[in-house]
Amino acid sequence: MKDPYGYRPYRGSRVRRRGIIINTLLGVAIAAAAVWVLCLLLPLDEGGLRFPGQGEGGSSVSDGPDTADSGVQGGSPSDTEGTGPAGSPGQDAPGGTPENGTGGAPGGEGTAGPEPAKPLAGPPAAAPDSTQAPVRFGLRKNPEKAEPLWGALPKSPKDNRMVLVSAEDFARETDRLLALFESGAITGVAVTVKDERGVVYYPSAIPEIQDKPSILQPAGGFTDAVSRLRSGGVPLTAVVYTHCDDRYSRIDEDLAVQNINGVGWRDGAMRIYLDPADEEATAYLAAVAAELDALGFQELLLRGLGYPSSGWLARIAYPEDRFGTVTGFVGKVREAVQTARVSVWLDSPDYAVNSDTGQAVKELYETASRVFAEVPDGSSAQALQAGVAAAAGGSGKLVVCTSDTLAALPAVLLDVPLGQLS
């Protein structure tokens, strides 16, 4: 029956329901917009939503050993720590010349006389100058950029079989290493002195890490082992992880690679990295290099070099003026040492990362004394050499890391237990 005034029944109820639906949709849209604005204002990275200066779990990042570990217990390295390629001096290694035959190639002409280990000492301090930047780690900060490339390239290494050991085995198995060298089974030793976590295994005197037991964990007898092996004529290479350093970067997260929100960038394993463009981080790593040079190492192999190459890379806040950052860092390490040669580890022979920073195969190949790379899974040493030659224009400076003790290559780094060598 029609309403006497001509209106259809229940029209008001439909209008109210329609209004409720519209209001609900508007409320949902407003809430979504608020969440979006919140995500823009607060840092959100792999570690979750965190306020600036706040570490994982909502706690502030401190420099104590508990937070620096990120849950990893410290200790001496095992044979599996720092696995992968490591450096070794070749035919033209530091401390020797082609004329006297030093450098570790078996069957070479001439012999190297015993050379005493150098005393542990930092780099010389510059004269005070109030107009210059402050000095830390015994090195003066220099805002001027170092030249990224050098013209002097060493000769390609010849028959060369190095062995990679942990700092603990280096100090404990000194007699066996000497015997292997004297028998011709190896031509030199590479030892991991600073691993991928940032732990330092030699007796460093750098003041900033003296009260950091999570960082400074020297292996017992390390200095004596260096002295004995050097006296025996064994070429020594120190393997140093550089920017891949989760522990020192947690002392002050401002030294770390930053994300776009101004806090330390995290990879998938929640590790942070030292920033290649940060002057204090560079000064610390250069001080480590200077100590190892003074200790008697003839070659420094820089691993974990440059910006991260995996993870949420789009979140990294790269510096605006980043040209030559990585090659410039290698140059500052070379300036910090007196005699040791500086070599680098190539993460991949065919993957160029941040080529404008110098973190690419060609730039690193031209910059370093030698380059080291591991044979990829399912590949061969010949394919690795071809990849380096294609990316860098040559592979004559390449040292191949392998577990094949019978590999017949110009330069080989054996990553195997000492018991497999004879």
GROMACS .gro file of C-alpha atoms in nm:
model
  422
    1MET     CA    1   0.000   0.000   0.000
    2LYS     CA    2   0.144   0.338  -0.096
    3ASP     CA    3   0.224   0.601   0.154
    4PRO     CA    4  -0.041   0.873   0.142
    5TYR     CA    5   0.228   1.134   0.083
    6GLY     CA    6   0.370   0.948  -0.219
    7TYR     CA    7   0.695   0.820  -0.059
    8ARG     CA    8   0.807   0.460  -0.099
    9PRO     CA    9   0.842   0.266   0.229
   10TYR     CA   10   1.186   0.208   0.394
   11ARG     CA   11   1.367   0.458   0.171
   12GLY     CA   12   1.522   0.619   0.481
   13SER     CA   13   1.667   0.283   0.595
   14ARG     CA   14   1.848   0.234   0.261
   15VAL     CA   15   1.995   0.584   0.279
   16ARG     CA   16   2.126   0.521   0.630
   17ARG     CA   17   2.287   0.192   0.526
   18ARG     CA   18   2.452   0.360   0.228
   19GLY     CA   19   2.591   0.632   0.457
   20ILE     CA   20   2.734   0.373   0.698
   21ILE     CA   21   2.914   0.196   0.410
   22ILE     CA   22   3.059   0.521   0.277
   23ASN     CA   23   3.179   0.628   0.623
   24THR     CA   24   3.343   0.288   0.678
   25LEU     CA   25   3.533   0.308   0.347
   26LEU     CA   26   3.649   0.660   0.430
   27GLY     CA   27   3.776   0.543   0.770
   28VAL     CA   28   3.974   0.257   0.614
   29ALA     CA   29   4.128   0.495   0.358
   30ILE     CA   30   4.230   0.742   0.632
   31ALA     CA   31   4.389   0.464   0.839
   32ALA     CA   32   4.586   0.337   0.538
   33ALA     CA   33   4.711   0.686   0.464
   34ALA     CA   34   4.824   0.727   0.826
   35VAL     CA   35   5.024   0.401   0.812
   36TRP     CA   36   5.185   0.514   0.485
   37VAL     CA   37   5.290   0.847   0.636
   38LEU     CA   38   5.431   0.666   0.944
   39CYS     CA   39   5.644   0.441   0.721
   40LEU     CA   40   5.786   0.749   0.549
   41LEU     CA   41   5.876   0.920   0.875
   42LEU     CA   42   6.036   0.627   1.059
   43PRO     CA   43   6.332   0.410   0.937
   44LEU     CA   44   6.221   0.074   0.805
   45ASP     CA   45   6.487  -0.170   0.693
   46GLU     CA   46   6.568  -0.538   0.721
   47GLY     CA   47   6.585  -0.500   1.096
   48GLY     CA   48   6.222  -0.382   1.117
   49LEU     CA   49   6.074  -0.047   1.221
   50ARG     CA   50   6.326   0.133   1.442
   51PHE     CA   51   6.370   0.483   1.574
   52PRO     CA   52   6.700   0.656   1.485
   53GLY     CA   53   6.983   0.539   1.713
   54GLN     CA   54   6.787   0.233   1.825
   55GLY     CA   55   6.932  -0.116   1.778
   56GLU     CA   56   6.762  -0.450   1.733
   57GLY     CA   57   6.499  -0.539   1.983
   58GLY     CA   58   6.433  -0.171   2.058
   59SER     CA   59   6.752  -0.120   2.259
   60SER     CA   60   7.009   0.149   2.192
   61VAL     CA   61   7.331   0.040   2.021
   62SER     CA   62   7.622   0.047   2.262
   63ASP     CA   63   7.990  -0.021   2.232
   64GLY     CA   64   8.001  -0.296   2.488
   65PRO     CA   65   8.096  -0.650   2.401
   66ASP     CA   66   7.743  -0.779   2.457
   67THR     CA   67   7.587  -0.572   2.181
   68ALA     CA   68   7.887  -0.581   1.953
   69ASP     CA   69   7.868  -0.957   1.916
   70SER     CA   70   7.514  -0.966   1.776
   71GLY     CA   71   7.478  -1.295   1.954
   72VAL     CA   72   7.800  -1.444   1.815
   73GLN     CA   73   8.045  -1.579   2.068
   74GLY     CA   74   8.404  -1.466   2.022
   75GLY     CA   75   8.699  -1.695   2.016
   76SER     CA   76   8.993  -1.808   1.815
   77PRO     CA   77   8.922  -1.889   1.453
   78SER     CA   78   8.889  -2.244   1.331
   79ASP     CA   79   9.005  -2.384   1.001
   80THR     CA   80   8.671  -2.294   0.851
   81GLU     CA   81   8.675  -1.929   0.956
   82GLY     CA   82   8.771  -1.682   0.690
   83THR     CA   83   8.735  -1.950   0.425
   84GLY     CA   84   8.786  -1.862   0.067
   85PRO     CA   85   9.075  -1.709  -0.115
   86ALA     CA   86   9.358  -1.538   0.059
   87GLY     CA   87   9.669  -1.369  -0.059
   88SER     CA   88  10.023  -1.485  -0.092
   89PRO     CA   89  10.335  -1.324  -0.223
   90GLY     CA   90  10.447  -1.458  -0.556
   91GLN     CA   91  10.767  -1.454  -0.757
   92ASP     CA   92  10.789  -1.078  -0.725
   93ALA     CA   93  10.673  -1.057  -0.364
   94PRO     CA   94  10.758  -0.764  -0.138
   95GLY     CA   95  11.091  -0.782   0.032
   96GLY     CA   96  11.256  -0.955  -0.266
   97THR     CA   97  11.362  -0.881  -0.619
   98PRO     CA   98  11.385  -1.088  -0.935
   99GLU     CA   99  11.763  -1.069  -0.902
  100ASN     CA  100  11.789  -1.236  -0.564
  101GLY     CA  101  11.512  -1.485  -0.629
  102THR     CA  102  11.307  -1.414  -0.320
  103GLY     CA  103  10.931  -1.429  -0.322
  104GLY     CA  104  10.856  -1.796  -0.266
  105ALA     CA  105  10.853  -1.958  -0.610
  106PRO     CA  106  11.000  -2.307  -0.577
  107GLY     CA  107  11.307  -2.376  -0.779
  108GLY     CA  108  11.391  -2.007  -0.808
  109GLU     CA  109  11.748  -1.892  -0.833
  110GLY     CA  110  11.914  -1.758  -0.522
  111THR     CA  111  11.803  -1.775  -0.163
  112ALA     CA  112  11.672  -1.525   0.083
  113GLY     CA  113  11.867  -1.488   0.403
  114PRO     CA  114  11.694  -1.477   0.739
  115GLU     CA  115  11.513  -1.154   0.796
  116PRO     CA  116  11.418  -1.061   1.152
  117ALA     CA  117  11.062  -0.962   1.224
  118LYS     CA  118  10.997  -0.593   1.244
  119PRO     CA  119  10.886  -0.448   1.578
  120LEU     CA  120  10.517  -0.374   1.616
  121ALA     CA  121  10.471  -0.006   1.560
  122GLY     CA  122  10.208   0.226   1.422
  123PRO     CA  123  10.255   0.469   1.137
  124PRO     CA  124  10.448   0.790   1.206
  125ALA     CA  125  10.239   1.069   1.351
  126ALA     CA  126  10.221   1.400   1.168
  127ALA     CA  127  10.329   1.724   1.333
  128PRO     CA  128  10.046   1.900   1.519
  129ASP     CA  129   9.867   2.165   1.320
  130SER     CA  130   9.561   2.338   1.453
  131THR     CA  131   9.446   2.421   1.101
  132GLN     CA  132   9.427   2.056   0.998
  133ALA     CA  133   9.176   1.785   1.079
  134PRO     CA  134   9.220   1.588   1.406
  135VAL     CA  135   9.435   1.277   1.425
  136ARG     CA  136   9.303   0.933   1.526
  137PHE     CA  137   9.466   0.589   1.503
  138GLY     CA  138   9.800   0.765   1.444
  139LEU     CA  139   9.682   0.880   1.099
  140ARG     CA  140   9.575   1.229   0.998
  141LYS     CA  141   9.245   1.259   0.818
  142ASN     CA  142   9.293   1.400   0.474
  143PRO     CA  143   8.978   1.523   0.302
  144GLU     CA  144   9.157   1.525  -0.032
  145LYS     CA  145   9.088   1.222  -0.248
  146ALA     CA  146   9.377   0.985  -0.322
  147GLU     CA  147   9.465   0.896  -0.678
  148PRO     CA  148   9.262   0.581  -0.758
  149LEU     CA  149   9.505   0.411  -0.998
  150TRP     CA  150   9.877   0.337  -1.011
  151GLY     CA  151  10.096   0.275  -1.310
  152ALA     CA  152  10.343   0.025  -1.164
  153LEU     CA  153  10.208  -0.326  -1.220
  154PRO     CA  154  10.405  -0.627  -1.093
  155LYS     CA  155  10.506  -0.921  -1.306
  156SER     CA  156  10.262  -1.210  -1.322
  157PRO     CA  157  10.323  -1.471  -1.049
  158LYS     CA  158  10.487  -1.798  -1.145
  159ASP     CA  159  10.468  -2.147  -0.996
  160ASN     CA  160  10.314  -2.059  -0.662
  161ARG     CA  161  10.135  -2.281  -0.408
  162MET     CA  162  10.025  -2.092  -0.101
  163VAL     CA  163   9.822  -2.231   0.188
  164LEU     CA  164   9.550  -2.050   0.383
  165VAL     CA  165   9.538  -2.103   0.761
  166SER     CA  166   9.357  -1.955   1.058
  167ALA     CA  167   9.548  -1.745   1.310
  168GLU     CA  168   9.521  -2.025   1.565
  169ASP     CA  169   9.677  -2.284   1.329
  170PHE     CA  170   9.934  -2.027   1.217
  171ALA     CA  171  10.065  -2.001   1.573
  172ARG     CA  172  10.016  -2.366   1.667
  173GLU     CA  173  10.146  -2.537   1.350
  174THR     CA  174  10.458  -2.328   1.291
  175ASP     CA  175  10.689  -2.631   1.275
  176ARG     CA  176  10.468  -2.805   1.019
  177LEU     CA  177  10.446  -2.490   0.805
  178LEU     CA  178  10.825  -2.460   0.807
  179ALA     CA  179  10.862  -2.825   0.708
  180LEU     CA  180  10.610  -2.789   0.424
  181PHE     CA  181  10.793  -2.484   0.295
  182GLU     CA  182  11.135  -2.649   0.313
  183SER     CA  183  11.005  -2.958   0.129
  184GLY     CA  184  10.858  -2.745  -0.152
  185ALA     CA  185  10.499  -2.849  -0.079
  186ILE     CA  186  10.409  -2.482  -0.034
  187THR     CA  187  10.576  -2.155  -0.128
  188GLY     CA  188  10.418  -1.931   0.134
  189VAL     CA  189  10.151  -1.890   0.402
  190ALA     CA  190   9.839  -1.672   0.412
  191VAL     CA  191   9.678  -1.618   0.752
  192THR     CA  192   9.346  -1.455   0.839
  193VAL     CA  193   9.437  -1.181   1.087
  194LYS     CA  194   9.098  -1.001   1.081
  195ASP     CA  195   8.791  -1.204   0.994
  196GLU     CA  196   8.453  -1.124   0.840
  197ARG     CA  197   8.303  -1.047   1.182
  198GLY     CA  198   8.570  -0.787   1.253
  199VAL     CA  199   8.765  -0.993   1.511
  200VAL     CA  200   9.138  -0.906   1.521
  201TYR     CA  201   9.369  -1.204   1.590
  202TYR     CA  202   9.709  -1.037   1.616
  203PRO     CA  203   9.830  -0.833   1.919
  204SER     CA  204   9.716  -0.491   1.799
  205ALA     CA  205   9.807  -0.175   1.991
  206ILE     CA  206   9.529   0.041   1.844
  207PRO     CA  207   9.385   0.228   2.148
  208GLU     CA  208   9.024   0.222   2.029
  209ILE     CA  209   8.997  -0.159   2.055
  210GLN     CA  210   9.204  -0.227   2.368
  211ASP     CA  211   8.894  -0.244   2.589
  212LYS     CA  212   8.685  -0.431   2.329
  213PRO     CA  213   8.732  -0.806   2.396
  214SER     CA  214   8.470  -0.885   2.133
  215ILE     CA  215   8.708  -0.736   1.874
  216LEU     CA  216   9.065  -0.790   1.999
  217GLN     CA  217   9.128  -1.164   2.047
  218PRO     CA  218   9.499  -1.224   1.971
  219ALA     CA  219   9.608  -1.582   1.913
  220GLY     CA  220   9.872  -1.698   2.159
  221GLY     CA  221  10.221  -1.712   2.012
  222PHE     CA  222  10.122  -1.517   1.700
  223THR     CA  223  10.418  -1.276   1.702
  224ASP     CA  224  10.668  -1.559   1.764
  225ALA     CA  225  10.522  -1.752   1.470
  226VAL     CA  226  10.569  -1.450   1.242
  227SER     CA  227  10.931  -1.416   1.354
  228ARG     CA  228  11.012  -1.786   1.305
  229LEU     CA  229  10.851  -1.812   0.963
  230ARG     CA  230  11.011  -1.492   0.838
  231SER     CA  231  11.350  -1.610   0.967
  232GLY     CA  232  11.293  -1.933   0.775
  233GLY     CA  233  11.235  -1.737   0.453
  234VAL     CA  234  10.862  -1.811   0.430
  235PRO     CA  235  10.667  -1.538   0.245
  236LEU     CA  236  10.374  -1.425   0.459
  237THR     CA  237  10.041  -1.272   0.357
  238ALA     CA  238   9.795  -1.116   0.602
  239VAL     CA  239   9.430  -1.160   0.504
  240VAL     CA  240   9.231  -0.860   0.628
  241TYR     CA  241   8.854  -0.828   0.601
  242THR     CA  242   8.799  -0.456   0.561
  243HIS     CA  243   8.449  -0.309   0.528
  244CYS     CA  244   8.283  -0.641   0.606
  245ASP     CA  245   8.310  -0.572   0.981
  246ASP     CA  246   8.005  -0.601   1.203
  247ARG     CA  247   8.179  -0.545   1.537
  248TYR     CA  248   8.383  -0.228   1.501
  249SER     CA  249   8.097  -0.060   1.315
  250ARG     CA  250   7.872  -0.119   1.618
  251ILE     CA  251   8.101   0.089   1.841
  252ASP     CA  252   7.969   0.391   1.655
  253GLU     CA  253   7.699   0.326   1.397
  254ASP     CA  254   7.784   0.656   1.229
  255LEU     CA  255   8.090   0.472   1.088
  256ALA     CA  256   7.865   0.220   0.915
  257VAL     CA  257   7.704   0.220   0.573
  258GLN     CA  258   7.380   0.412   0.624
  259ASN     CA  259   7.036   0.342   0.487
  260ILE     CA  260   6.818   0.611   0.333
  261ASN     CA  261   6.675   0.695   0.676
  262GLY     CA  262   7.014   0.771   0.831
  263VAL     CA  263   7.074   0.457   1.039
  264GLY     CA  264   7.303   0.158   0.983
  265TRP     CA  265   7.206  -0.052   0.682
  266ARG     CA  266   7.152  -0.423   0.759
  267ASP     CA  267   7.195  -0.720   0.531
  268GLY     CA  268   6.979  -1.032   0.548
  269ALA     CA  269   7.183  -1.162   0.844
  270MET     CA  270   7.141  -0.831   1.034
  271ARG     CA  271   7.510  -0.741   0.987
  272ILE     CA  272   7.627  -0.386   0.936
  273TYR     CA  273   7.933  -0.276   0.737
  274LEU     CA  274   8.197  -0.007   0.770
  275ASP     CA  275   8.141   0.276   0.525
  276PRO     CA  276   8.414   0.298   0.255
  277ALA     CA  277   8.356   0.675   0.240
  278ASP     CA  278   8.390   0.733   0.616
  279GLU     CA  279   8.725   0.885   0.715
  280GLU     CA  280   8.735   0.738   1.067
  281ALA     CA  281   8.659   0.388   0.936
  282THR     CA  282   8.934   0.429   0.676
  283ALA     CA  283   9.178   0.552   0.942
  284TYR     CA  284   9.107   0.244   1.158
  285LEU     CA  285   9.163   0.000   0.870
  286ALA     CA  286   9.477   0.186   0.759
  287ALA     CA  287   9.613   0.162   1.115
  288VAL     CA  288   9.556  -0.215   1.107
  289ALA     CA  289   9.746  -0.234   0.777
  290ALA     CA  290  10.036  -0.028   0.917
  291GLU     CA  291  10.070  -0.258   1.220
  292LEU     CA  292  10.073  -0.571   1.003
  293ASP     CA  293  10.337  -0.417   0.777
  294ALA     CA  294  10.553  -0.335   1.079
  295LEU     CA  295  10.499  -0.686   1.217
  296GLY     CA  296  10.668  -0.833   0.910
  297PHE     CA  297  10.397  -0.933   0.661
  298GLN     CA  298  10.506  -0.890   0.299
  299GLU     CA  299  10.159  -0.871   0.147
  300LEU     CA  300   9.818  -0.753   0.266
  301LEU     CA  301   9.511  -0.908   0.105
  302LEU     CA  302   9.200  -0.692   0.142
  303ARG     CA  303   8.880  -0.896   0.153
  304GLY     CA  304   8.521  -0.789   0.213
  305LEU     CA  305   8.615  -0.471   0.029
  306GLY     CA  306   8.375  -0.189  -0.056
  307TYR     CA  307   7.998  -0.163  -0.039
  308PRO     CA  308   7.778  -0.470   0.018
  309SER     CA  309   7.693  -0.660  -0.300
  310SER     CA  310   7.389  -0.852  -0.171
  311GLY     CA  311   7.082  -0.763   0.029
  312TRP     CA  312   6.839  -0.473   0.000
  313LEU     CA  313   7.088  -0.255  -0.188
  314ALA     CA  314   6.826   0.002  -0.289
  315ARG     CA  315   6.809   0.112   0.076
  316ILE     CA  316   7.179   0.210   0.090
  317ALA     CA  317   7.246   0.584   0.104
  318TYR     CA  318   7.551   0.620  -0.120
  319PRO     CA  319   7.750   0.945  -0.099
  320GLU     CA  320   7.680   1.196  -0.374
  321ASP     CA  321   8.049   1.228  -0.460
  322ARG     CA  322   8.147   0.863  -0.459
  323PHE     CA  323   8.373   0.845  -0.764
  324GLY     CA  324   8.687   0.649  -0.678
  325THR     CA  325   8.579   0.578  -0.318
  326VAL     CA  326   8.690   0.213  -0.312
  327THR     CA  327   9.005   0.254  -0.519
  328GLY     CA  328   9.082   0.563  -0.314
  329PHE     CA  329   9.058   0.348   0.000
  330VAL     CA  330   9.308   0.101  -0.145
  331GLY     CA  331   9.536   0.395  -0.213
  332LYS     CA  332   9.519   0.510   0.149
  333VAL     CA  333   9.609   0.160   0.267
  334ARG     CA  334   9.911   0.166   0.035
  335GLU     CA  335  10.012   0.502   0.182
  336ALA     CA  336   9.986   0.361   0.536
  337VAL     CA  337  10.233   0.075   0.477
  338GLN     CA  338  10.607   0.096   0.417
  339THR     CA  339  10.702  -0.221   0.228
  340ALA     CA  340  10.405  -0.458   0.210
  341ARG     CA  341  10.221  -0.492  -0.117
  342VAL     CA  342   9.844  -0.448  -0.122
  343SER     CA  343   9.631  -0.704  -0.305
  344VAL     CA  344   9.254  -0.741  -0.329
  345TRP     CA  345   8.996  -1.016  -0.336
  346LEU     CA  346   8.748  -1.011  -0.625
  347ASP     CA  347   8.400  -1.113  -0.515
  348SER     CA  348   8.311  -1.200  -0.873
  349PRO     CA  349   8.507  -1.183  -1.199
  350ASP     CA  350   8.205  -1.076  -1.407
  351TYR     CA  351   7.981  -0.873  -1.173
  352ALA     CA  352   8.060  -0.502  -1.158
  353VAL     CA  353   7.927  -0.337  -0.841
  354ASN     CA  354   7.928   0.042  -0.810
  355SER     CA  355   8.171   0.091  -1.095
  356ASP     CA  356   8.180   0.465  -1.029
  357THR     CA  357   8.331   0.399  -0.684
  358GLY     CA  358   8.601   0.177  -0.832
  359GLN     CA  359   8.433  -0.136  -0.696
  360ALA     CA  360   8.454  -0.321  -1.025
  361VAL     CA  361   8.684  -0.589  -1.157
  362LYS     CA  362   8.876  -0.369  -1.400
  363GLU     CA  363   8.943  -0.086  -1.153
  364LEU     CA  364   9.047  -0.319  -0.871
  365TYR     CA  365   9.262  -0.524  -1.109
  366GLU     CA  366   9.451  -0.215  -1.220
  367THR     CA  367   9.485  -0.084  -0.865
  368ALA     CA  368   9.606  -0.389  -0.674
  369SER     CA  369   9.939  -0.568  -0.678
  370ARG     CA  370   9.757  -0.897  -0.728
  371VAL     CA  371   9.397  -1.018  -0.732
  372PHE     CA  372   9.256  -1.332  -0.572
  373ALA     CA  373   8.938  -1.518  -0.659
  374GLU     CA  374   8.783  -1.855  -0.580
  375VAL     CA  375   8.670  -2.099  -0.847
  376PRO     CA  376   8.287  -2.076  -0.851
  377ASP     CA  377   8.081  -2.389  -0.791
  378GLY     CA  378   8.028  -2.585  -1.109
  379SER     CA  379   8.297  -2.390  -1.290
  380SER     CA  380   8.668  -2.436  -1.358
  381ALA     CA  381   8.987  -2.242  -1.303
  382GLN     CA  382   9.010  -2.183  -1.678
  383ALA     CA  383   8.661  -2.028  -1.679
  384LEU     CA  384   8.758  -1.808  -1.385
  385GLN     CA  385   9.070  -1.688  -1.565
  386ALA     CA  386   8.866  -1.620  -1.878
  387GLY     CA  387   8.612  -1.423  -1.675
  388VAL     CA  388   8.881  -1.207  -1.517
  389ALA     CA  389   9.049  -1.155  -1.854
  390ALA     CA  390   8.718  -1.046  -2.009
  391ALA     CA  391   8.632  -0.808  -1.724
  392ALA     CA  392   8.979  -0.668  -1.654
  393GLY     CA  393   9.165  -0.707  -1.979
  394GLY     CA  394   9.403  -0.969  -1.840
  395SER     CA  395   9.442  -1.245  -1.584
  396GLY     CA  396   9.820  -1.250  -1.538
  397LYS     CA  397   9.790  -1.120  -1.180
  398LEU     CA  398   9.520  -1.370  -1.081
  399VAL     CA  399   9.574  -1.611  -0.790
  400VAL     CA  400   9.319  -1.893  -0.797
  401CYS     CA  401   9.184  -2.023  -0.467
  402THR     CA  402   9.104  -2.393  -0.482
  403SER     CA  403   9.097  -2.711  -0.276
  404ASP     CA  404   9.255  -2.910  -0.561
  405THR     CA  405   9.605  -2.990  -0.438
  406LEU     CA  406   9.702  -3.112  -0.786
  407ALA     CA  407   9.597  -2.795  -0.967
  408ALA     CA  408   9.854  -2.696  -1.230
  409LEU     CA  409   9.805  -2.320  -1.245
  410PRO     CA  410  10.047  -2.027  -1.243
  411ALA     CA  411   9.939  -1.919  -0.894
  412VAL     CA  412   9.730  -2.122  -0.651
  413LEU     CA  413   9.602  -2.061  -0.300
  414LEU     CA  414   9.520  -2.392  -0.133
  415ASP     CA  415   9.228  -2.372   0.107
  416VAL     CA  416   9.273  -2.718   0.259
  417PRO     CA  417   9.368  -2.865   0.597
  418LEU     CA  418   9.742  -2.891   0.650
  419GLY     CA  419   9.713  -3.269   0.680
  420GLN     CA  420   9.631  -3.292   0.308
  421LEU     CA  421   9.965  -3.136   0.213
  422SER     CA  422  10.287  -3.329   0.184
   0.00000   0.00000   0.00000
